[in-house]
Tab-separated table of C-alpha atoms and ligand atoms in Angstrom:
chain	number	residue	atom	x	y	z
C	1042	UNK	CA	19.718	-10.692	-31.983
C	1043	UNK	CA	19.820	-8.422	-34.985
C	1044	UNK	CA	16.245	-7.233	-35.364
C	1045	UNK	CA	14.661	-5.459	-32.481
C	1046	UNK	CA	11.135	-6.396	-31.447
C	1047	UNK	CA	8.556	-4.021	-32.892
C	1048	UNK	CA	5.494	-2.672	-31.134
C	1049	UNK	CA	2.608	-1.786	-33.454
C	1050	UNK	CA	0.791	0.068	-30.665
C	1051	UNK	CA	2.194	2.140	-27.813
C	1052	UNK	CA	2.063	1.681	-24.090
C	1053	UNK	CA	1.643	4.760	-21.949
C	1054	UNK	CA	4.871	5.472	-20.066
C	1055	UNK	CA	4.615	7.521	-16.873
C	1056	UNK	CA	7.986	8.621	-15.561
C	1057	UNK	CA	8.364	9.428	-11.872
C	1058	UNK	CA	10.593	10.655	-9.082
C	1059	UNK	CA	13.815	10.189	-7.122
C	1060	UNK	CA	15.591	6.816	-7.027
C	1061	UNK	CA	12.886	5.082	-9.011
C	1062	UNK	CA	13.326	7.672	-11.786
C	1063	UNK	CA	17.043	6.831	-11.855
C	1064	UNK	CA	16.249	3.098	-12.002
C	1065	UNK	CA	13.603	3.734	-14.671
C	1066	UNK	CA	16.214	5.077	-17.083
C	1067	UNK	CA	18.714	2.327	-16.215
C	1068	UNK	CA	16.103	-0.388	-16.848
C	1069	UNK	CA	15.272	1.117	-20.239
C	1070	UNK	CA	18.921	1.583	-21.250
C	1071	UNK	CA	20.204	-1.788	-20.059
C	1072	UNK	CA	17.279	-4.183	-20.395
C	1073	UNK	CA	14.750	-2.815	-22.880
C	1074	UNK	CA	16.147	-0.493	-25.563
C	1075	UNK	CA	18.800	-2.969	-26.808
C	1076	UNK	CA	16.030	-5.469	-27.642
C	1077	UNK	CA	12.823	-3.567	-28.333
C	1078	UNK	CA	11.889	-0.650	-30.552
C	1079	UNK	CA	10.067	0.809	-27.588
C	1080	UNK	CA	6.857	2.470	-28.656
C	1081	UNK	CA	5.632	4.566	-25.744
C	1082	UNK	CA	3.359	7.533	-25.273
C	1083	UNK	CA	5.549	9.331	-22.700
C	1084	UNK	CA	4.297	11.463	-19.796
C	1085	UNK	CA	6.638	12.953	-17.247
C	1086	UNK	CA	4.902	12.603	-13.878
C	1087	UNK	CA	8.017	13.746	-12.032
C	1088	UNK	CA	6.968	16.312	-9.417
C	1089	UNK	CA	8.743	19.189	-11.190
C	1090	UNK	CA	6.719	18.650	-14.354
C	1091	UNK	CA	3.477	17.991	-12.484
C	1092	UNK	CA	3.962	21.379	-10.820
C	1093	UNK	CA	4.765	23.079	-14.148
C	1094	UNK	CA	1.631	21.683	-15.770
C	1095	UNK	CA	-0.551	22.304	-12.689
C	1096	UNK	CA	-0.928	18.500	-12.559
C	1097	UNK	CA	-2.588	18.411	-16.000
C	1098	UNK	CA	0.050	15.876	-17.079
C	1099	UNK	CA	-1.366	13.326	-14.621
C	1100	UNK	CA	-4.854	13.711	-16.082
C	1101	UNK	CA	-3.469	13.524	-19.637
C	1102	UNK	CA	-1.583	10.327	-18.757
C	1103	UNK	CA	-4.721	8.732	-17.326
C	1104	UNK	CA	-6.741	9.712	-20.420
C	1105	UNK	CA	-4.017	8.289	-22.669
C	1106	UNK	CA	-4.151	5.062	-20.649
C	1107	UNK	CA	-7.869	4.792	-21.361
C	1108	UNK	CA	-7.126	5.259	-25.053
C	1109	UNK	CA	-4.207	2.835	-25.409
C	1110	UNK	CA	-5.347	0.296	-22.804
C	1111	UNK	CA	-1.925	-0.367	-21.235
C	1112	UNK	CA	0.374	1.779	-19.102
C	1113	UNK	CA	3.511	1.440	-17.014
C	1114	UNK	CA	4.139	3.867	-14.171
C	1115	UNK	CA	7.204	4.796	-12.158
C	1116	UNK	CA	6.777	5.609	-8.465
C	1117	UNK	CA	5.958	9.262	-7.825
C	1118	UNK	CA	6.097	11.604	-4.847
C	1119	UNK	CA	2.793	12.368	-3.173
C	1120	UNK	CA	3.432	15.890	-1.912
C	1121	UNK	CA	3.225	16.748	1.784
C	1122	UNK	CA	4.267	19.985	3.524
C	1123	UNK	CA	7.977	19.051	3.334
C	1124	UNK	CA	7.752	18.393	-0.393
C	1125	UNK	CA	5.945	21.686	-1.030
C	1126	UNK	CA	9.031	23.421	0.406
C	1127	UNK	CA	11.600	21.096	-1.159
C	1128	UNK	CA	10.157	21.485	-4.686
C	1129	UNK	CA	8.773	25.007	-4.237
C	1130	UNK	CA	5.326	23.788	-5.308
C	1131	UNK	CA	2.513	26.158	-6.152
C	1132	UNK	CA	0.071	23.710	-4.524
C	1133	UNK	CA	0.105	20.466	-2.548
C	1134	UNK	CA	-0.798	18.363	-5.591
C	1135	UNK	CA	-2.853	15.219	-4.982
C	1136	UNK	CA	-1.504	11.698	-5.145
C	1137	UNK	CA	-1.063	10.812	-8.850
C	1138	UNK	CA	-2.157	7.260	-8.082
C	1139	UNK	CA	-5.367	8.594	-6.550
C	1140	UNK	CA	-6.028	10.834	-9.564
C	1141	UNK	CA	-5.378	8.027	-12.050
C	1142	UNK	CA	-7.449	5.524	-10.068
C	1143	UNK	CA	-10.379	7.944	-9.935
C	1144	UNK	CA	-10.266	8.498	-13.714
C	1145	UNK	CA	-9.945	4.791	-14.534
C	1146	UNK	CA	-12.325	3.656	-11.723
C	1147	UNK	CA	-9.826	0.887	-11.144
C	1148	UNK	CA	-8.989	-1.787	-8.615
C	1149	UNK	CA	-5.397	-2.402	-7.506
C	1150	UNK	CA	-4.099	-5.990	-7.553
C	1151	UNK	CA	-0.856	-6.555	-5.633
C	1152	UNK	CA	1.167	-9.715	-6.134
C	1153	UNK	CA	4.491	-10.642	-4.520
C	1154	UNK	CA	7.311	-11.914	-6.725
C	1155	UNK	CA	8.374	-15.269	-5.307
C	1156	UNK	CA	12.045	-16.355	-5.495
C	1157	UNK	CA	13.920	-19.365	-4.094
C	1158	UNK	CA	15.936	-18.519	-1.007
C	1159	UNK	CA	13.426	-15.988	0.294
C	1160	UNK	CA	10.890	-17.991	2.286
C	1161	UNK	CA	7.691	-16.242	3.371
C	1162	UNK	CA	7.149	-15.927	7.130
C	1163	UNK	CA	4.318	-18.376	6.495
C	1164	UNK	CA	6.476	-21.102	4.976
C	1165	UNK	CA	3.567	-23.070	3.461
C	1166	UNK	CA	2.916	-20.196	1.029
C	1167	UNK	CA	4.567	-21.622	-2.074
C	1168	UNK	CA	2.783	-19.432	-4.595
C	1169	UNK	CA	1.959	-15.735	-4.512
C	1170	UNK	CA	-1.268	-14.453	-2.997
C	1171	UNK	CA	-2.748	-11.523	-4.896
C	1172	UNK	CA	-4.737	-9.008	-2.870
C	1173	UNK	CA	-7.459	-6.922	-4.521
C	1174	UNK	CA	-8.771	-4.091	-2.382
C	1175	UNK	CA	-12.081	-2.319	-2.966
C	1176	UNK	CA	-11.072	1.324	-3.105
C	1177	UNK	CA	-14.335	3.072	-2.236
C	1178	UNK	CA	-16.352	3.776	0.884
C	1179	UNK	CA	-16.949	2.039	4.233
C	1180	UNK	CA	-14.958	3.629	7.074
C	1181	UNK	CA	-12.809	5.576	4.577
C	1182	UNK	CA	-15.814	7.796	3.844
C	1183	UNK	CA	-17.431	7.738	7.261
C	1184	UNK	CA	-19.276	10.241	9.341
C	1185	UNK	CA	-18.743	9.864	13.065
C	1186	UNK	CA	-19.671	11.560	16.314
C	1187	UNK	CA	-19.151	11.300	20.026
C	1188	UNK	CA	-22.400	11.028	21.967
C	1189	UNK	CA	-23.174	12.319	25.451
C	1190	UNK	CA	-25.053	10.380	28.079
C	1191	UNK	CA	-28.863	10.248	27.870
C	1192	UNK	CA	-29.002	10.685	24.098
C	1193	UNK	CA	-30.760	8.611	21.477
C	1194	UNK	CA	-28.879	8.006	18.216
C	1195	UNK	CA	-30.800	7.103	15.055
C	1196	UNK	CA	-30.133	6.483	11.381
C	1197	UNK	CA	-32.271	8.846	9.316
C	1198	UNK	CA	-32.745	8.547	5.553
C	1199	UNK	CA	-34.668	11.326	3.806
C	1200	UNK	CA	-36.056	10.664	0.339
C	1201	UNK	CA	-36.452	13.308	-2.378
C	1202	UNK	CA	-39.981	14.136	-1.167
C	1203	UNK	CA	-38.769	14.766	2.366
C	1204	UNK	CA	-40.102	11.509	3.858
C	1205	UNK	CA	-37.937	10.187	6.642
C	1206	UNK	CA	-37.128	6.586	7.531
C	1207	UNK	CA	-35.661	6.222	11.001
C	1208	UNK	CA	-33.941	3.381	12.750
C	1209	UNK	CA	-32.605	3.293	16.296
C	1210	UNK	CA	-28.837	2.894	16.657
C	1211	UNK	CA	-28.646	3.079	20.445
C	1212	UNK	CA	-30.165	4.743	23.501
C	1213	UNK	CA	-27.101	6.071	25.312
C	1214	UNK	CA	-27.266	6.076	29.151
C	1215	UNK	CA	-23.520	6.848	29.337
C	1216	UNK	CA	-21.219	8.611	26.787
C	1217	UNK	CA	-20.162	6.775	23.656
C	1218	UNK	CA	-19.478	6.967	19.944
C	1219	UNK	CA	-21.335	6.385	16.671
C	1220	UNK	CA	-20.284	6.034	13.052
C	1221	UNK	CA	-22.170	6.145	9.761
C	1222	UNK	CA	-20.679	4.366	6.774
C	1223	UNK	CA	-21.931	3.774	3.258
C	1224	UNK	CA	-21.191	2.078	0.004
C	1225	UNK	CA	-22.747	2.180	-3.464
C	1226	UNK	CA	-24.099	-0.798	-5.390
C	1227	UNK	CA	-22.478	0.454	-8.593
C	1228	UNK	CA	-19.038	0.641	-6.997
C	1229	UNK	CA	-19.354	-2.830	-5.484
C	1230	UNK	CA	-20.502	-4.230	-8.836
C	1231	UNK	CA	-17.647	-2.608	-10.671
C	1232	UNK	CA	-15.195	-4.032	-8.097
C	1233	UNK	CA	-16.732	-7.497	-8.524
C	1234	UNK	CA	-16.500	-7.382	-12.345
C	1235	UNK	CA	-12.910	-6.166	-12.253
C	1236	UNK	CA	-12.000	-9.011	-9.886
C	1237	UNK	CA	-13.718	-11.650	-12.029
C	1238	UNK	CA	-12.136	-10.285	-15.231
C	1239	UNK	CA	-8.698	-10.241	-13.653
C	1240	UNK	CA	-9.112	-13.811	-12.357
C	1241	UNK	CA	-9.980	-14.942	-15.898
C	1242	UNK	CA	-7.039	-12.973	-17.271
C	1243	UNK	CA	-4.456	-14.571	-14.977
C	1244	UNK	CA	-6.349	-17.891	-14.636
C	1245	UNK	CA	-6.400	-17.969	-10.849
C	1246	UNK	CA	-9.127	-18.767	-8.332
C	1247	UNK	CA	-10.680	-15.832	-6.532
C	1248	UNK	CA	-11.961	-15.601	-2.966
C	1249	UNK	CA	-14.162	-12.917	-1.506
C	1250	UNK	CA	-15.145	-12.557	2.117
C	1251	UNK	CA	-17.164	-10.280	4.363
C	1252	UNK	CA	-19.084	-10.568	7.643
C	1253	UNK	CA	-22.609	-11.109	6.327
C	1254	UNK	CA	-23.710	-13.217	9.312
C	1255	UNK	CA	-23.369	-10.175	11.586
C	1256	UNK	CA	-23.974	-7.390	9.060
C	1257	UNK	CA	-27.120	-8.784	7.474
C	1258	UNK	CA	-27.820	-5.806	5.202
C	1259	UNK	CA	-24.495	-4.049	4.648
C	1260	UNK	CA	-21.996	-6.885	4.238
C	1261	UNK	CA	-24.722	-9.124	2.890
C	1262	UNK	CA	-25.163	-6.660	0.028
C	1263	UNK	CA	-21.532	-7.192	-0.993
C	1264	UNK	CA	-22.025	-10.955	-0.907
C	1265	UNK	CA	-25.247	-10.771	-2.961
C	1266	UNK	CA	-23.793	-8.466	-5.609
C	1267	UNK	CA	-20.724	-10.685	-6.036
C	1268	UNK	CA	-22.860	-13.847	-6.181
C	1269	UNK	CA	-25.382	-12.404	-8.652
C	1270	UNK	CA	-22.757	-11.054	-11.039
C	1271	UNK	CA	-20.843	-14.310	-10.830
C	1272	UNK	CA	-23.891	-16.465	-11.529
C	1273	UNK	CA	-25.222	-14.286	-14.365
C	1274	UNK	CA	-22.042	-13.240	-16.137
C	1275	UNK	CA	-19.048	-15.342	-15.158
C	1276	UNK	CA	-19.936	-18.864	-14.010
C	1277	UNK	CA	-19.639	-20.417	-17.477
C	1278	UNK	CA	-16.414	-18.575	-18.269
C	1279	UNK	CA	-14.887	-19.664	-14.964
C	1280	UNK	CA	-15.860	-23.303	-15.564
C	1281	UNK	CA	-14.371	-23.173	-19.050
C	1282	UNK	CA	-11.141	-21.682	-17.651
C	1283	UNK	CA	-11.009	-24.261	-14.848
C	1284	UNK	CA	-10.956	-21.649	-12.087
C	1285	UNK	CA	-13.189	-21.113	-9.084
C	1286	UNK	CA	-14.938	-18.279	-7.274
C	1287	UNK	CA	-15.835	-18.788	-3.680
C	1288	UNK	CA	-17.325	-16.683	-0.932
C	1289	UNK	CA	-16.758	-17.235	2.757
C	1290	UNK	CA	-16.776	-15.315	6.038
C	1291	UNK	CA	-13.789	-13.024	6.601
C	1292	UNK	CA	-12.568	-14.923	9.680
C	1293	UNK	CA	-12.833	-18.234	7.842
C	1294	UNK	CA	-10.964	-16.675	4.901
C	1295	UNK	CA	-8.101	-15.598	7.179
C	1296	UNK	CA	-7.813	-19.115	8.591
C	1297	UNK	CA	-7.863	-20.647	5.098
C	1298	UNK	CA	-5.314	-18.154	3.752
C	1299	UNK	CA	-2.849	-18.966	6.525
C	1300	UNK	CA	-3.239	-22.715	5.922
C	1301	UNK	CA	-3.110	-22.392	2.115
C	1302	UNK	CA	-0.299	-22.862	-0.387
C	1303	UNK	CA	-1.136	-19.526	-2.049
C	1304	UNK	CA	-1.757	-19.132	-5.766
C	1305	UNK	CA	-5.109	-17.298	-5.746
C	1306	UNK	CA	-6.612	-13.811	-5.655
C	1307	UNK	CA	-8.109	-12.585	-2.405
C	1308	UNK	CA	-10.679	-9.841	-2.978
C	1309	UNK	CA	-11.188	-7.699	0.114
C	1310	UNK	CA	-13.516	-4.970	1.273
C	1311	UNK	CA	-11.741	-1.638	1.729
C	1312	UNK	CA	-10.652	-2.032	5.366
C	1313	UNK	CA	-9.875	-5.739	5.085
C	1314	UNK	CA	-7.717	-4.968	2.047
C	1315	UNK	CA	-5.843	-2.220	3.891
C	1316	UNK	CA	-4.980	-4.591	6.745
C	1317	UNK	CA	-4.502	-7.839	4.853
C	1318	UNK	CA	-2.333	-6.377	2.101
C	1319	UNK	CA	0.217	-5.318	4.738
C	1320	UNK	CA	0.026	-8.765	6.346
C	1321	UNK	CA	0.547	-10.552	3.024
C	1322	UNK	CA	3.257	-8.142	1.817
C	1323	UNK	CA	5.235	-8.378	5.049
C	1324	UNK	CA	4.997	-12.127	5.086
C	1325	UNK	CA	6.326	-12.419	1.546
C	1326	UNK	CA	9.374	-10.334	2.429
C	1327	UNK	CA	10.269	-7.138	0.684
C	1328	UNK	CA	8.547	-4.074	-0.769
C	1329	UNK	CA	11.051	-4.334	-3.585
C	1330	UNK	CA	9.416	-7.632	-4.598
C	1331	UNK	CA	5.799	-6.473	-4.643
C	1332	UNK	CA	4.216	-5.815	-8.015
C	1333	UNK	CA	1.007	-3.951	-8.562
C	1334	UNK	CA	-1.491	-3.429	-11.354
C	1335	UNK	CA	-4.487	-1.128	-11.546
C	1336	UNK	CA	-7.267	-2.681	-13.631
C	1337	UNK	CA	-10.384	-0.821	-14.735
C	1338	UNK	CA	-13.797	-2.506	-15.111
C	1339	UNK	CA	-13.532	-2.074	-18.897
C	1340	UNK	CA	-10.160	-3.828	-19.015
C	1341	UNK	CA	-7.518	-1.082	-18.993
C	1342	UNK	CA	-4.234	-2.020	-17.244
C	1343	UNK	CA	-1.686	0.198	-15.499
C	1344	UNK	CA	1.363	-1.598	-14.078
C	1345	UNK	CA	3.687	-0.307	-11.358
C	1346	UNK	CA	5.827	-1.289	-8.393
C	1347	UNK	CA	4.057	-1.208	-5.026
C	1348	UNK	CA	6.885	0.702	-3.317
C	1349	UNK	CA	7.586	4.434	-3.321
C	1350	UNK	CA	10.419	6.510	-4.725
C	1351	UNK	CA	13.059	5.156	-2.268
C	1352	UNK	CA	13.967	8.685	-1.193
C	1353	UNK	CA	16.821	7.860	1.217
C	1354	UNK	CA	18.716	6.012	-1.531
C	1355	UNK	CA	18.200	8.957	-3.897
C	1356	UNK	CA	19.945	11.380	-1.559
C	1357	UNK	CA	22.869	8.947	-1.307
C	1358	UNK	CA	22.904	8.727	-5.101
C	1359	UNK	CA	22.942	12.531	-5.404
C	1360	UNK	CA	25.962	12.649	-3.099
C	1361	UNK	CA	27.739	10.218	-5.413
C	1362	UNK	CA	27.554	7.339	-2.937
C	1363	UNK	CA	26.951	3.764	-4.054
C	1364	UNK	CA	23.335	2.636	-3.831
C	1365	UNK	CA	21.843	-0.820	-3.864
C	1366	UNK	CA	18.206	-0.209	-4.722
C	1367	UNK	CA	15.932	-3.019	-5.768
C	1368	UNK	CA	14.592	-2.609	-9.307
C	1369	UNK	CA	12.730	-5.941	-9.469
C	1370	UNK	CA	9.196	-4.631	-8.917
C	1371	UNK	CA	9.793	-1.870	-11.485
C	1372	UNK	CA	11.162	-4.400	-14.006
C	1373	UNK	CA	8.029	-6.499	-13.448
C	1374	UNK	CA	5.885	-3.425	-14.053
C	1375	UNK	CA	7.541	-3.118	-17.484
C	1376	UNK	CA	7.245	-6.836	-18.254
C	1377	UNK	CA	3.595	-6.795	-17.174
C	1378	UNK	CA	2.835	-3.914	-19.532
C	1379	UNK	CA	4.866	-5.318	-22.442
C	1380	UNK	CA	3.255	-8.766	-22.078
C	1381	UNK	CA	-0.240	-7.250	-21.961
C	1382	UNK	CA	0.564	-5.140	-25.062
C	1383	UNK	CA	1.836	-8.290	-26.779
C	1384	UNK	CA	-1.337	-10.194	-25.866
C	1385	UNK	CA	-3.632	-7.420	-27.082
C	1386	UNK	CA	-1.750	-6.979	-30.366
C	1387	UNK	CA	-0.816	-10.631	-30.778
C	1388	UNK	CA	2.936	-9.948	-30.845
C	1389	UNK	CA	4.396	-13.249	-29.658
C	1390	UNK	CA	7.984	-11.900	-29.518
C	1391	UNK	CA	6.985	-9.254	-27.006
C	1392	UNK	CA	5.239	-11.795	-24.759
C	1393	UNK	CA	8.201	-14.107	-24.931
C	1394	UNK	CA	10.639	-11.242	-24.216
C	1395	UNK	CA	8.648	-10.303	-21.095
C	1396	UNK	CA	8.721	-13.929	-19.892
C	1397	UNK	CA	12.472	-14.166	-20.426
C	1398	UNK	CA	13.242	-10.876	-18.720
C	1399	UNK	CA	11.278	-12.011	-15.653
C	1400	UNK	CA	13.069	-15.339	-15.725
C	1401	UNK	CA	16.492	-13.674	-15.967
C	1402	UNK	CA	15.611	-11.376	-13.057
C	1403	UNK	CA	14.577	-14.261	-10.808
C	1404	UNK	CA	17.595	-16.325	-11.900
C	1405	UNK	CA	19.929	-13.494	-10.900
C	1406	UNK	CA	18.569	-13.458	-7.335
C	1407	UNK	CA	18.506	-17.251	-7.169
C	1408	UNK	CA	22.164	-17.252	-8.291
C	1409	UNK	CA	22.856	-15.206	-5.150
C	1410	UNK	CA	23.236	-11.765	-6.752
C	1411	UNK	CA	20.814	-9.338	-5.136
C	1412	UNK	CA	20.323	-5.824	-3.780
C	1413	UNK	CA	20.924	-4.901	-0.155
C	1414	UNK	CA	17.301	-5.108	0.951
C	1415	UNK	CA	17.180	-8.826	0.048
C	1416	UNK	CA	20.484	-9.886	1.663
C	1417	UNK	CA	19.069	-10.304	5.207
C	1418	UNK	CA	16.030	-12.156	3.825
C	1419	UNK	CA	17.790	-14.673	1.605
C	1420	UNK	CA	18.829	-18.040	2.979
C	1421	UNK	CA	21.314	-18.641	0.123
C	1422	UNK	CA	24.904	-19.191	1.245
C	1423	UNK	CA	26.778	-17.642	-1.670
C	1424	UNK	CA	24.836	-14.357	-1.740
C	1425	UNK	CA	26.499	-11.123	-2.850
C	1426	UNK	CA	25.245	-7.568	-2.588
C	1427	UNK	CA	25.133	-5.806	-5.966
C	1428	UNK	CA	24.869	-2.066	-6.491
C	1429	UNK	CA	21.864	-0.666	-8.355
C	1430	UNK	CA	23.454	-0.760	-11.811
C	1431	UNK	CA	25.485	-3.967	-11.435
C	1432	UNK	CA	22.322	-5.840	-10.497
C	1433	UNK	CA	20.752	-4.783	-13.833
C	1434	UNK	CA	23.908	-5.715	-15.763
C	1435	UNK	CA	23.847	-9.163	-14.124
C	1436	UNK	CA	20.215	-9.567	-15.191
C	1437	UNK	CA	21.174	-8.557	-18.725
C	1438	UNK	CA	23.954	-11.184	-18.818
C	1439	UNK	CA	21.362	-13.860	-18.085
C	1440	UNK	CA	18.779	-12.333	-20.414
C	1441	UNK	CA	21.208	-12.476	-23.342
C	1442	UNK	CA	21.619	-16.227	-22.801
C	1443	UNK	CA	17.846	-16.746	-22.747
C	1444	UNK	CA	17.166	-14.730	-25.923
X	588	NAP	P1	9.328	3.821	-0.127
X	588	NAP	O1	9.881	4.667	-1.186
X	588	NAP	O2	8.611	2.602	-0.568
X	588	NAP	O3	10.510	3.439	0.831
X	588	NAP	C1	10.383	2.950	2.145
X	588	NAP	C2	11.650	2.223	2.536
X	588	NAP	O4	11.542	0.871	2.079
X	588	NAP	C3	12.898	2.765	1.849
X	588	NAP	O5	13.444	3.824	2.558
X	588	NAP	C4	13.768	1.545	1.768
X	588	NAP	O6	14.366	1.264	3.024
X	588	NAP	C5	12.749	0.446	1.501
X	588	NAP	N1	12.507	0.258	0.052
X	588	NAP	C6	11.367	0.503	-0.642
X	588	NAP	N2	11.518	0.186	-1.919
X	588	NAP	C7	12.767	-0.256	-2.062
X	588	NAP	C8	13.536	-0.714	-3.167
X	588	NAP	N3	13.006	-0.750	-4.399
X	588	NAP	N4	14.813	-1.080	-2.962
X	588	NAP	C9	15.356	-1.027	-1.738
X	588	NAP	N5	14.683	-0.609	-0.642
X	588	NAP	C10	13.412	-0.225	-0.810
X	588	NAP	O7	8.285	4.652	0.768
X	588	NAP	P2	8.419	6.053	1.541
X	588	NAP	O8	9.813	6.297	1.964
X	588	NAP	O9	7.331	6.031	2.519
X	588	NAP	O10	8.029	7.127	0.449
X	588	NAP	C11	8.961	7.812	-0.389
X	588	NAP	C12	8.173	8.581	-1.429
X	588	NAP	O11	7.474	7.685	-2.268
X	588	NAP	C13	7.146	9.520	-0.837
X	588	NAP	O12	7.271	10.803	-1.413
X	588	NAP	C14	5.811	8.902	-1.198
X	588	NAP	O13	4.836	9.865	-1.467
X	588	NAP	C15	6.135	8.103	-2.430
X	588	NAP	N6	5.308	6.899	-2.633
X	588	NAP	C16	4.888	6.656	-3.908
X	588	NAP	C17	4.186	5.512	-4.212
X	588	NAP	C18	3.739	5.284	-5.623
X	588	NAP	O14	4.025	6.080	-6.506
X	588	NAP	N7	3.093	4.198	-5.915
X	588	NAP	C19	3.918	4.570	-3.215
X	588	NAP	C20	4.389	4.822	-1.920
X	588	NAP	C21	5.096	5.987	-1.654
X	588	NAP	P3	15.806	1.830	3.454
X	588	NAP	O15	15.790	3.277	3.188
X	588	NAP	O16	15.849	1.456	4.893
X	588	NAP	O17	16.835	1.113	2.624
X	589	MG	MG1	-2.396	0.273	5.080
């Protein structure tokens, strides 16, 4: 390879914290810079720089993502009280992912990376299951109270002229609890469109489920909005792409998912997504093999690994000890972003490079060379534990043969 691949337009690069920041640089040095004239709009979202810029850098990175359409993000620390002390922060800055998601109004799609030798706990799952979680409302924005005996609880809605509509929740004869939850048509519609667009983009079927038989107004609204948008805007496109949308009850969906071979997107209401994404992720094996992409309703993509900054490994690294941290999900964040950039700009070499880098990464693990987290999961006989850097060098050896 003499000529490096050129990128006519940049991707937004968001650097991060701790062990993932170390891996970020290694991935660039070993697997990307030798082959690509990387064109990135760089933002340092490391906690030190977020603190220096009073978190403006996070907002700037999100705005740049809107402009360029594609971003890749390293894992970042979400500060808590310990971190405020550790980094001497002027404020407990908010989660960067939360800030970026709010600006892009996006939905997160999480997909496991499937490799031979690591069998899911549900062994019939041959292909990945992608979970899309609605990120607004329901019990995450609830209002709840405890209720004493001999009280009447009602729902009250007051319109702008002060007229009240009331509905009985329960007449309490003994103490109990109540909860008020809400959602917004616009947010549900934007979730539905993002899901349908993403399904078309990756050419996979999409399932959505709720409990509309019991919740005849609330959950039914979700079902109706999905069905209407599908029928009016997507049915023809789905038929042309040979993919399917189907709605079912949440309990039926769970049963079907467990019996399935995988290979589809499962769109979930907020709580269902919280619970089911942990179920699916655990079943597929390792956090180090879970990729993630935030997609906005207008088609902006931000790729990242689903795991955090792998703090414990970072402190070992700082002490000069050998680490064996899994870079696969972060590599796939880069390949996702590079492939998307290639598709948008019609740069075939970039798409093909992304495919080959993914292939080389999977080949390395399937050849038995893997990081420590995967050793207990792999059923291969000849497996060897590689340190953080050696694993990347082994991937590069295979990549060179593919290029
Ligand atoms: P974590 O970094 O995902 O790590 C949890 C544990 O999972 C690690 O200690 C490690 O286990 C294992 N692990 C995760 N990723 C791994 C990898 N790539 N290779 C090998 N092992 C891996 O989560 P956390 O410890 O809860 O959070 C650490 C920091 O990350 C926090 O400051 C949090 O705010 C941040 N965070 C950021 C994001 C994001 O930016 N998207 C997401 C989650 C958390 P062992 O230590 O047992 O080896
Ligand atoms: Mg959860």
